[in-house]
């Protein structure tokens, strides 16, 4: 039911965080008194990132620079900075950064190197939408794909090098 729990023996930190932006902000304030303003600014900026990305998608990446600067100026300003650079600029207390940065491993880079835009987008969506867990693991999902492909008359070959992908009858594949 919680978004996540972060435990750090070195930092003497054990924090359980809820879903929901306001709930997350409130809980972080309880763990780190004085962090409310900076964590709120993080989520405000993360929302602007989301809106800028939605605009970019709506115009198929052909953004108008005047629109980007006038409506999404903070997105433009923070686009080339790392997570930690932006959090320091927001004057977020180190302990609050430790709580917020628990999800860096999902994007594969440390927050000193990780793009703020990518991280803010992920965290914002996760806090707003919540999490989903498949009933089975990835192997079972892969097996379900194999079963469905075979039901539809397809072939699945394992341990076989693909040298060509057949996409229609002209290539020797099946149409329809």
mmCIF file of C-alpha atoms in Angstrom:
data_model
loop_
_atom_site.group_PDB
_atom_site.id
_atom_site.type_symbol
_atom_site.label_atom_id
_atom_site.label_comp_id
_atom_site.label_asym_id
_atom_site.label_seq_id
_atom_site.Cartn_x
_atom_site.Cartn_y
_atom_site.Cartn_z
ATOM 1 C CA UNK A 1 0.000 0.000 0.000
ATOM 2 C CA UNK A 2 2.985 2.346 0.381
ATOM 3 C CA UNK A 3 5.012 3.859 -2.445
ATOM 4 C CA UNK A 4 8.254 2.656 -0.898
ATOM 5 C CA UNK A 5 10.401 2.332 2.190
ATOM 6 C CA UNK A 6 13.971 3.535 2.311
ATOM 7 C CA UNK A 7 16.386 2.246 4.937
ATOM 8 C CA UNK A 8 19.935 3.489 5.378
ATOM 9 C CA UNK A 9 21.950 2.335 8.353
ATOM 10 C CA UNK A 10 24.706 4.838 7.589
ATOM 11 C CA UNK A 11 22.224 7.728 7.588
ATOM 12 C CA UNK A 12 20.148 6.226 10.423
ATOM 13 C CA UNK A 13 17.134 6.537 8.171
ATOM 14 C CA UNK A 14 14.038 4.358 8.029
ATOM 15 C CA UNK A 15 11.249 6.097 6.123
ATOM 16 C CA UNK A 16 8.057 4.716 4.645
ATOM 17 C CA UNK A 17 6.493 6.964 2.018
ATOM 18 C CA UNK A 18 2.881 6.971 0.792
ATOM 19 C CA UNK A 19 1.470 7.449 -2.687
ATOM 20 C CA UNK A 20 0.017 10.840 -3.533
ATOM 21 C CA UNK A 21 2.019 14.022 -4.009
ATOM 22 C CA UNK A 22 0.586 15.910 -1.025
ATOM 23 C CA UNK A 23 0.788 12.825 1.167
ATOM 24 C CA UNK A 24 4.423 12.336 0.146
ATOM 25 C CA UNK A 25 5.236 15.979 0.921
ATOM 26 C CA UNK A 26 3.490 15.778 4.328
ATOM 27 C CA UNK A 27 5.271 12.555 5.282
ATOM 28 C CA UNK A 28 8.674 13.856 4.183
ATOM 29 C CA UNK A 29 8.091 16.953 6.328
ATOM 30 C CA UNK A 30 7.499 14.655 9.311
ATOM 31 C CA UNK A 31 10.783 12.834 8.674
ATOM 32 C CA UNK A 32 12.690 16.013 7.790
ATOM 33 C CA UNK A 33 11.184 19.098 9.441
ATOM 34 C CA UNK A 34 11.740 22.139 7.239
ATOM 35 C CA UNK A 35 11.724 20.203 3.963
ATOM 36 C CA UNK A 36 8.138 21.016 2.906
ATOM 37 C CA UNK A 37 8.960 24.019 0.733
ATOM 38 C CA UNK A 38 11.745 22.350 -1.256
ATOM 39 C CA UNK A 39 9.859 19.069 -1.726
ATOM 40 C CA UNK A 40 6.781 21.020 -2.853
ATOM 41 C CA UNK A 41 8.945 22.919 -5.349
ATOM 42 C CA UNK A 42 10.321 19.590 -6.611
ATOM 43 C CA UNK A 43 6.823 18.281 -7.347
ATOM 44 C CA UNK A 44 5.738 21.597 -8.897
ATOM 45 C CA UNK A 45 8.740 21.395 -11.202
ATOM 46 C CA UNK A 46 8.070 17.704 -11.861
ATOM 47 C CA UNK A 47 4.528 18.594 -12.920
ATOM 48 C CA UNK A 48 5.875 21.226 -15.300
ATOM 49 C CA UNK A 49 8.165 18.551 -16.738
ATOM 50 C CA UNK A 50 5.125 16.323 -17.292
ATOM 51 C CA UNK A 51 3.192 19.109 -19.002
ATOM 52 C CA UNK A 52 6.177 20.010 -21.208
ATOM 53 C CA UNK A 53 6.523 16.368 -22.223
ATOM 54 C CA UNK A 54 2.797 16.185 -22.997
ATOM 55 C CA UNK A 55 3.083 19.310 -25.161
ATOM 56 C CA UNK A 56 6.105 17.865 -26.969
ATOM 57 C CA UNK A 57 4.214 14.630 -27.630
ATOM 58 C CA UNK A 58 1.133 16.518 -28.841
ATOM 59 C CA UNK A 59 3.173 18.224 -31.569
ATOM 60 C CA UNK A 60 5.188 15.102 -32.450
ATOM 61 C CA UNK A 61 8.387 16.658 -31.124
ATOM 62 C CA UNK A 62 8.097 19.760 -33.319
ATOM 63 C CA UNK A 63 7.960 22.186 -30.420
ATOM 64 C CA UNK A 64 7.671 25.934 -30.758
ATOM 65 C CA UNK A 65 10.587 27.447 -28.832
ATOM 66 C CA UNK A 66 8.449 30.454 -27.832
ATOM 67 C CA UNK A 67 5.857 28.149 -26.288
ATOM 68 C CA UNK A 68 8.551 26.140 -24.517
ATOM 69 C CA UNK A 69 10.124 29.235 -22.970
ATOM 70 C CA UNK A 70 6.859 31.010 -22.097
ATOM 71 C CA UNK A 71 4.894 28.035 -20.745
ATOM 72 C CA UNK A 72 7.624 25.612 -19.682
ATOM 73 C CA UNK A 73 10.549 27.877 -18.856
ATOM 74 C CA UNK A 74 11.606 25.890 -15.800
ATOM 75 C CA UNK A 75 11.643 22.719 -17.881
ATOM 76 C CA UNK A 76 13.941 24.425 -20.371
ATOM 77 C CA UNK A 77 16.173 25.773 -17.583
ATOM 78 C CA UNK A 78 16.588 22.464 -15.754
ATOM 79 C CA UNK A 79 16.766 20.220 -18.821
ATOM 80 C CA UNK A 80 20.527 19.790 -18.802
ATOM 81 C CA UNK A 81 21.020 19.410 -15.046
ATOM 82 C CA UNK A 82 21.304 16.325 -12.870
ATOM 83 C CA UNK A 83 18.851 15.413 -10.145
ATOM 84 C CA UNK A 84 21.223 16.453 -7.366
ATOM 85 C CA UNK A 85 22.112 19.756 -9.020
ATOM 86 C CA UNK A 86 18.432 20.719 -9.115
ATOM 87 C CA UNK A 87 17.725 19.472 -5.574
ATOM 88 C CA UNK A 88 20.635 21.534 -4.242
ATOM 89 C CA UNK A 89 19.313 24.571 -6.142
ATOM 90 C CA UNK A 90 15.933 23.985 -4.485
ATOM 91 C CA UNK A 91 17.829 23.958 -1.149
ATOM 92 C CA UNK A 92 16.417 20.560 -0.284
ATOM 93 C CA UNK A 93 17.880 19.206 2.976
ATOM 94 C CA UNK A 94 20.251 16.268 2.440
ATOM 95 C CA UNK A 95 18.032 13.884 4.421
ATOM 96 C CA UNK A 96 15.028 14.770 2.240
ATOM 97 C CA UNK A 97 17.204 14.201 -0.846
ATOM 98 C CA UNK A 98 18.113 10.769 0.526
ATOM 99 C CA UNK A 99 14.408 9.938 0.846
ATOM 100 C CA UNK A 100 13.445 11.319 -2.567
ATOM 101 C CA UNK A 101 16.386 9.764 -4.393
ATOM 102 C CA UNK A 102 15.602 6.175 -3.408
ATOM 103 C CA UNK A 103 14.344 5.402 -6.900
ATOM 104 C CA UNK A 104 17.496 6.332 -8.846
ATOM 105 C CA UNK A 105 18.385 2.665 -9.368
ATOM 106 C CA UNK A 106 15.358 2.163 -11.654
ATOM 107 C CA UNK A 107 16.926 4.533 -14.171
ATOM 108 C CA UNK A 108 20.420 3.101 -13.837
ATOM 109 C CA UNK A 109 22.504 6.127 -12.920
ATOM 110 C CA UNK A 110 23.415 7.899 -9.692
ATOM 111 C CA UNK A 111 21.566 11.163 -9.022
ATOM 112 C CA UNK A 112 24.798 13.106 -9.595
ATOM 113 C CA UNK A 113 24.660 11.915 -13.221
ATOM 114 C CA UNK A 114 20.963 11.202 -13.779
ATOM 115 C CA UNK A 115 18.901 13.666 -15.815
ATOM 116 C CA UNK A 116 16.571 15.657 -13.579
ATOM 117 C CA UNK A 117 13.893 15.663 -16.279
ATOM 118 C CA UNK A 118 13.789 11.856 -16.525
ATOM 119 C CA UNK A 119 13.835 11.332 -12.776
ATOM 120 C CA UNK A 120 11.250 14.006 -11.978
ATOM 121 C CA UNK A 121 8.951 12.617 -14.651
ATOM 122 C CA UNK A 122 9.190 9.094 -13.262
ATOM 123 C CA UNK A 123 8.756 10.046 -9.599
ATOM 124 C CA UNK A 124 5.853 12.397 -10.338
ATOM 125 C CA UNK A 125 3.953 9.788 -12.318
ATOM 126 C CA UNK A 126 4.665 7.074 -9.761
ATOM 127 C CA UNK A 127 3.380 9.191 -6.877
ATOM 128 C CA UNK A 128 0.251 10.198 -8.801
ATOM 129 C CA UNK A 129 -0.635 6.887 -10.446
ATOM 130 C CA UNK A 130 0.556 4.370 -7.905
ATOM 131 C CA UNK A 131 2.086 1.031 -8.703
ATOM 132 C CA UNK A 132 0.944 -2.117 -10.448
ATOM 133 C CA UNK A 133 2.253 -5.580 -9.840
ATOM 134 C CA UNK A 134 1.726 -8.399 -12.319
ATOM 135 C CA UNK A 135 0.298 -11.573 -10.829
ATOM 136 C CA UNK A 136 3.120 -13.517 -12.408
ATOM 137 C CA UNK A 137 6.723 -12.682 -13.182
ATOM 138 C CA UNK A 138 8.267 -11.803 -16.535
ATOM 139 C CA UNK A 139 8.861 -15.458 -17.414
ATOM 140 C CA UNK A 140 5.152 -16.228 -17.184
ATOM 141 C CA UNK A 141 4.375 -13.162 -19.282
ATOM 142 C CA UNK A 142 6.865 -14.372 -21.921
ATOM 143 C CA UNK A 143 5.250 -17.816 -21.884
ATOM 144 C CA UNK A 144 1.829 -16.212 -22.409
ATOM 145 C CA UNK A 145 3.207 -14.397 -25.486
ATOM 146 C CA UNK A 146 4.577 -17.674 -26.860
ATOM 147 C CA UNK A 147 1.255 -19.428 -26.284
ATOM 148 C CA UNK A 148 -0.725 -16.685 -28.039
ATOM 149 C CA UNK A 149 1.674 -16.536 -31.005
ATOM 150 C CA UNK A 150 1.286 -20.306 -31.463
ATOM 151 C CA UNK A 151 -2.515 -20.068 -31.105
ATOM 152 C CA UNK A 152 -2.481 -17.591 -34.006
ATOM 153 C CA UNK A 153 -0.427 -19.960 -36.148
ATOM 154 C CA UNK A 154 2.970 -18.409 -35.558
ATOM 155 C CA UNK A 155 6.237 -20.114 -34.793
ATOM 156 C CA UNK A 156 8.515 -19.373 -31.882
ATOM 157 C CA UNK A 157 12.089 -20.603 -32.117
ATOM 158 C CA UNK A 158 14.416 -20.624 -29.119
ATOM 159 C CA UNK A 159 18.218 -20.682 -29.206
ATOM 160 C CA UNK A 160 18.075 -19.785 -32.874
ATOM 161 C CA UNK A 161 19.857 -16.895 -34.545
ATOM 162 C CA UNK A 162 17.527 -14.524 -36.392
ATOM 163 C CA UNK A 163 19.051 -13.682 -39.756
ATOM 164 C CA UNK A 164 15.916 -12.242 -41.366
ATOM 165 C CA UNK A 165 12.471 -11.181 -40.174
ATOM 166 C CA UNK A 166 9.643 -12.138 -42.515
ATOM 167 C CA UNK A 167 6.875 -9.567 -42.503
ATOM 168 C CA UNK A 168 4.624 -10.463 -45.456
ATOM 169 C CA UNK A 169 3.956 -13.146 -48.064
ATOM 170 C CA UNK A 170 6.501 -11.617 -50.476
ATOM 171 C CA UNK A 171 9.236 -12.314 -47.886
ATOM 172 C CA UNK A 172 7.921 -15.820 -47.268
ATOM 173 C CA UNK A 173 5.933 -14.747 -44.215
ATOM 174 C CA UNK A 174 2.226 -14.824 -43.594
ATOM 175 C CA UNK A 175 -0.088 -11.896 -44.288
ATOM 176 C CA UNK A 176 -3.104 -10.822 -42.286
#
